Each structure stands twice: as C-alpha cells, then as structure tokens.
XYZ file of C-alpha atoms in Angstrom:
336
model
C -0.051 0.014 -0.003
C 1.555 3.462 -1.102
C 1.800 6.126 1.384
C -1.204 8.552 0.120
C -3.438 5.383 0.085
C -2.412 4.653 3.771
C -3.101 8.268 4.790
C -6.553 8.229 3.202
C -7.473 5.050 4.816
C -6.046 6.207 8.145
C -8.310 9.484 7.890
C -11.197 7.528 6.972
C -10.743 5.010 9.903
C -10.354 7.742 12.452
C -13.391 9.628 11.282
C -15.440 6.431 11.427
C -14.132 5.340 14.855
C -15.084 8.902 16.128
C -18.470 8.745 14.558
C -19.127 5.159 15.718
C -18.153 6.007 19.394
C -20.336 9.149 19.384
C -23.522 7.412 17.923
C -23.021 3.882 19.344
C -22.937 5.354 22.998
C -26.206 7.000 22.621
C -28.636 4.006 23.148
C -26.919 3.241 26.457
C -27.157 6.976 27.818
C -30.335 8.415 29.265
C -31.436 11.820 28.521
C -29.491 14.670 30.267
C -31.083 17.453 32.149
C -30.785 19.954 29.122
C -31.648 17.636 26.190
C -35.458 17.420 26.698
C -35.378 21.351 26.838
C -33.590 21.623 23.415
C -35.701 18.811 21.951
C -38.974 20.357 22.889
C -38.119 24.035 21.777
C -36.543 22.687 18.653
C -39.828 20.758 17.782
C -41.859 24.060 18.453
C -39.334 26.054 16.401
C -39.989 23.778 13.399
C -43.764 23.141 13.656
C -44.948 26.465 15.151
C -42.206 28.903 14.620
C -42.829 30.151 18.198
C -40.187 31.472 20.656
C -42.297 31.592 23.723
C -40.167 28.766 25.150
C -36.881 30.557 23.960
C -36.583 32.711 26.942
C -36.778 30.043 29.486
C -34.147 28.006 27.657
C -31.957 31.097 27.753
C -29.920 29.986 24.700
C -30.132 31.002 21.017
C -32.161 28.898 18.719
C -29.452 26.832 16.586
C -28.931 24.440 19.729
C -32.712 23.734 19.448
C -33.559 23.669 15.686
C -30.843 21.073 15.022
C -32.104 18.520 17.756
C -35.538 19.295 16.615
C -35.047 18.898 12.928
C -35.450 15.130 12.638
C -38.329 15.157 15.487
C -40.292 17.488 13.272
C -40.044 14.948 10.315
C -41.839 12.204 12.387
C -45.278 12.182 14.060
C -45.199 14.305 17.275
C -47.564 15.972 19.792
C -49.635 18.961 19.247
C -47.947 21.674 21.381
C -51.063 23.401 22.060
C -52.415 20.407 23.855
C -49.447 19.874 26.196
C -49.316 21.379 29.814
C -47.455 24.523 30.257
C -47.927 25.686 26.644
C -50.176 28.700 27.352
C -48.288 30.152 30.154
C -44.687 29.224 28.638
C -43.881 27.061 31.565
C -40.790 25.363 30.122
C -40.532 22.748 32.944
C -44.140 21.508 32.808
C -44.113 21.654 28.922
C -40.669 19.733 28.654
C -42.100 17.112 30.983
C -45.343 16.739 29.023
C -43.416 16.712 25.662
C -41.090 13.813 26.900
C -44.055 11.827 28.399
C -45.878 12.088 25.062
C -43.445 9.891 23.388
C -43.680 6.941 25.771
C -41.953 3.969 24.500
C -40.842 5.836 21.377
C -38.618 8.140 23.540
C -35.479 6.320 22.701
C -35.982 6.660 18.883
C -36.818 10.385 19.459
C -33.650 10.772 21.553
C -31.617 9.235 18.944
C -33.171 11.663 16.221
C -32.373 14.665 18.323
C -28.853 13.742 19.032
C -27.731 12.584 15.425
C -27.340 16.094 13.830
C -25.062 16.995 16.795
C -22.852 13.966 15.835
C -22.716 15.158 12.322
C -21.590 18.524 13.119
C -18.852 17.019 15.533
C -17.685 14.929 12.575
C -17.359 18.226 10.551
C -15.340 19.632 13.341
C -13.110 16.518 13.093
C -12.535 17.151 9.324
C -11.633 20.707 9.850
C -9.281 19.896 12.587
C -7.435 17.497 10.314
C -7.225 20.013 7.440
C -5.988 22.773 9.479
C -3.265 20.705 11.134
C -2.261 19.104 7.819
C -1.871 22.705 6.303
C 0.232 23.724 9.289
C 2.332 20.527 9.983
C 1.926 18.352 7.080
C -0.008 14.865 6.793
C 1.358 13.381 9.770
C 0.630 16.478 11.936
C -2.895 16.269 10.571
C -3.467 12.662 11.319
C -2.107 13.245 14.908
C -4.570 16.070 15.374
C -7.388 13.940 14.008
C -6.383 11.071 16.356
C -6.503 13.522 19.363
C -9.979 14.598 18.248
C -11.209 11.006 17.651
C -10.245 9.690 21.090
C -10.665 12.710 23.253
C -13.332 11.551 25.897
C -14.750 15.139 26.363
C -15.420 15.530 22.580
C -16.893 12.004 22.400
C -19.213 12.695 25.452
C -20.514 16.106 24.204
C -20.802 14.962 20.562
C -23.497 12.354 21.596
C -25.684 14.766 23.310
C -28.245 17.296 21.924
C -26.793 20.448 23.741
C -25.037 23.509 22.929
C -21.311 22.704 23.570
C -20.223 20.831 20.423
C -21.998 23.499 18.149
C -20.198 26.309 19.617
C -16.801 24.600 19.534
C -17.155 23.665 15.967
C -18.629 26.816 14.707
C -15.749 28.692 16.451
C -13.153 26.345 15.032
C -14.344 26.781 11.665
C -14.699 30.555 11.976
C -11.122 31.125 13.149
C -9.888 28.766 10.503
C -11.664 30.549 7.710
C -10.689 33.938 9.028
C -7.007 32.805 9.043
C -7.312 31.462 5.340
C -8.976 34.770 4.286
C -6.303 36.735 5.855
C -3.628 34.958 3.969
C -5.683 34.581 0.598
C -7.111 37.994 0.695
C -8.695 37.952 -2.762
C -10.612 34.846 -2.058
C -13.814 36.243 -0.511
C -15.342 32.724 0.034
C -13.256 32.322 3.154
C -14.554 35.602 4.370
C -18.170 34.572 3.758
C -17.488 31.312 5.568
C -15.978 33.215 8.358
C -19.221 35.269 8.865
C -21.470 32.307 8.396
C -19.489 30.364 11.123
C -19.551 33.411 13.412
C -23.268 33.642 12.995
C -23.500 29.888 13.889
C -21.448 30.512 17.049
C -23.709 33.304 18.009
C -26.944 31.177 17.375
C -25.466 28.231 19.305
C -24.868 29.703 22.822
C -24.966 32.914 24.599
C -21.253 32.886 24.934
C -20.989 32.663 21.162
C -19.430 36.222 20.983
C -16.029 34.939 22.055
C -14.933 33.702 18.585
C -15.781 37.054 17.284
C -13.399 38.546 19.589
C -10.523 36.085 18.563
C -11.269 36.958 14.831
C -10.900 40.555 15.791
C -7.522 40.039 17.464
C -6.365 37.852 14.322
C -7.258 40.711 12.099
C -5.585 43.070 14.348
C -2.325 41.064 14.103
C -2.516 40.970 10.320
C -3.035 44.716 10.365
C 0.238 45.031 12.413
C 1.930 42.768 9.980
C 0.878 44.869 7.061
C 2.339 47.942 8.930
C 5.530 45.985 9.624
C 6.193 45.183 6.073
C 4.754 48.332 4.493
C 6.837 50.550 2.392
C 5.481 53.675 3.984
C 7.126 53.325 7.311
C 5.288 53.872 10.480
C 3.558 56.947 9.552
C 0.127 57.961 11.042
C -1.263 57.524 7.506
C -0.042 53.944 7.066
C -1.413 53.162 10.669
C -4.805 54.577 9.653
C -4.922 52.580 6.367
C -4.127 49.386 8.030
C -6.644 49.734 10.658
C -9.276 50.945 8.039
C -8.785 47.939 5.755
C -8.901 45.295 8.510
C -11.602 47.151 10.395
C -13.680 46.883 7.388
C -12.988 43.107 6.917
C -14.113 42.641 10.571
C -17.254 44.674 9.988
C -17.989 42.556 6.962
C -17.971 39.362 8.777
C -19.640 40.642 11.886
C -22.542 41.882 9.369
C -22.832 38.580 7.939
C -22.814 36.914 11.373
C -25.492 39.190 12.529
C -27.542 38.391 9.417
C -27.203 34.662 10.088
C -28.276 35.188 13.569
C -31.389 36.955 12.320
C -32.307 34.235 9.859
C -32.073 31.778 12.815
C -34.721 33.968 14.681
C -36.791 33.897 11.352
C -36.317 37.576 10.729
C -37.990 38.501 14.110
C -38.388 42.350 14.291
C -40.279 43.743 17.172
C -39.764 45.990 20.197
C -38.457 44.679 23.406
C -41.260 44.728 26.069
C -41.499 48.156 27.701
C -39.884 49.970 24.697
C -41.033 51.279 21.473
C -38.068 50.743 19.126
C -38.304 47.555 17.065
C -35.096 45.627 16.895
C -33.915 42.482 14.850
C -33.772 39.123 16.723
C -35.588 40.743 19.616
C -35.726 37.383 21.672
C -31.945 37.427 21.527
C -31.742 40.902 23.093
C -34.281 39.738 25.830
C -32.019 36.628 26.679
C -29.040 38.948 26.925
C -31.107 41.187 29.269
C -31.945 38.192 31.648
C -28.619 36.743 31.455
C -27.000 39.958 32.582
C -29.261 39.898 35.440
C -28.655 36.328 36.284
C -24.784 36.947 36.198
C -25.209 39.764 38.802
C -27.261 37.458 41.033
C -25.026 34.378 40.647
C -25.928 30.581 41.100
C -24.482 27.997 43.087
C -21.405 26.051 41.969
C -19.268 23.365 43.707
C -15.738 22.154 43.281
C -13.503 20.090 45.507
C -15.443 20.754 48.752
C -15.898 24.673 48.072
C -19.206 26.229 47.262
C -19.793 29.564 45.791
C -22.361 31.825 44.095
C -20.046 34.206 41.926
C -17.407 31.754 40.875
C -13.640 31.833 41.586
C -10.559 32.000 39.484
C -9.117 28.525 39.963
C -12.550 26.830 38.866
C -11.948 26.474 35.188
C -8.163 25.643 35.230
C -8.531 22.929 37.844
C -11.603 21.531 35.994
C -9.682 21.548 32.696
C -6.843 19.674 34.259
C -8.990 17.065 35.944
C -11.102 16.404 32.902
C -8.356 16.376 30.305
C -6.451 12.989 29.812
C -2.628 13.235 30.742
C -1.265 12.385 27.137
C -3.315 15.514 25.927
C -1.907 17.530 28.567
C 1.551 16.390 27.828
C 0.997 17.055 24.036
C -0.311 20.570 24.977
C 2.796 21.253 26.860
C 5.019 20.027 24.115
C 3.218 22.383 21.651
C 3.680 25.303 24.003
C 7.325 24.551 24.372
C-alpha cells in the first residue's frame, strides 16, 4: 500500500471510529437534564415557529433547531395540547413533551442527537485539514487522532446540547478567518467566516467569544501589514491598515448578525417596555435576563468549595481534571 493510500485510509478510519463511538454510545445513555429542553423547543421551532419557550431556555435557537429537525419529520405531539404551553412554563411543557413519546422516546432521543454527531464529524474534518496545512499530513493525522479519542469530545458529541455546536462553529470561523487573511482575494473564506461566526452566536449566549478572537487575528495582520509596509510607521499608514482590516471585521460581523437574524426567522419587534423595534428581539431579551442572572449568581461546587459568583481557579482545575494526561503532555510540548 502506497503512502497516499495509507493516509486516506487512516483518515477515514479515524473519522469512522469517532462517529461510531459518538453514535454507538447514545442508546446506552439516558437523557441529560438539558436535552429535553432543546428537543421540545426545537420541535416547537419547526412546527410552530414560536419563541415563547426560547426565553426560559436562555439560549439562542441553533442548539434547538438542530435537535428538533429530525423530530419534526416524524409524528409528534400538538404543542397546544401539552401542559405549560399557554403560560410558557418550560418545566411543565418539557415534561409533558417527553412523556408524550412514551416507548418511542429512545428513537426520538436518537433523532435529536444525530445532527449534533454530524456537526462533530465536521469539526473533526476541519481539525485534520487545519493541522495538515500547518504541520503536514502526519501532523494532521495526529490532530485527528486526538479529536477522535478525546473523551470530552466524544461525550459532548453524543448529546443534543450546545457545547459541540459552539466548539465547531468557533473552530471553523477562526480557521476560515486565518485563510481569508492569507488569501485576501478569496472572498469565499470571508463569507464562511461570517457564517460560522453567526452559527456561534446562534449556538450559545457565549458565542461572541470567537468574534473577539477573529478581531484579534485581524488586528495582528494589520500590524503585520504595517511592519512590512513601504510607507514606514506614519500615522497615515497606521490609519490605512486599521481601516482595511476594520472593514474586513465589519463585513464578517455583518454576515454573522445576518445569520443570527435568519435563525430567529427575521424577528423584528420592540423589546417589551420599549417602542423601538429591533432584529432578533428574543436574543436581546435573553441577553438582558442573562445579565441579571450573572449579577445574582448561582451555586457552584468544586472540591469541597461552594460559591455563587465563581472563583478564578475553577476552570483551570476543571480543565486539568477532565483532560487526559497524554493530551496535557502534548499541549505542553506544543507550547514548548
């Protein structure tokens, strides 16, 4: 077997192994606390186009519409007949929604989880491509193997929740932004950057983070243009670089906001208590309520400590405990 054939079969084997682990684990795993919420709201999204449950979900609609897509293709309940519909009581409605399926709940669960597994597979493919371009075929294969056997990725890829959607859309957005920054006349990469950033915004309320990373990436390229420019470090050259890369950022942000508006079905109405109509109004309401929630805080626990406003060591400790040792060693080598 020649080397290119071996590489192709190795890539295919790793992708299939990852997909098999993700999908195969599903029938042995019960629903998590979040999944019925996304299933129910996603079903309502496709069958009624109603956002009354979106505010209690407190997440943008992409994490709902994907799990609900396959559910809407098969016979399901009439939302108006379920408890909690009229008063938008998410807890009651979700329980009634799950109970309606009865013995068919396992198949409904599989249908809601399957699109997330496909998105995770797309993330694996982009990981290989980016690593191959940066470090060659062997580097791409190593990165793909890390993705395929990472327990955190396998676990989250098998659930109808928000995390994989945000992870993959962020990965694609930053990869495409990097490609567009280097191939500056290939506007398809800029379009993909904007679409992926929109998907990130539509996946989770923290979906604005990759937009900040893309902004920093563009700022670094603006400085690089200034460094290699022939006009020296004049104020004019600085403004020119800032303008050109600032316009690029505005373009992708505009596309991202357009994608978010599409996800909200071109919703355009005033926020309750105001007169000015806004696009994706529900998203602004969710942000307002999230801001209030962040000020109030909620209970968290780690290693015997309980807090309501969080503490600096929480995520570093959680990352170290949840990440396998070989991956930590590889990360250390990469930094070195």
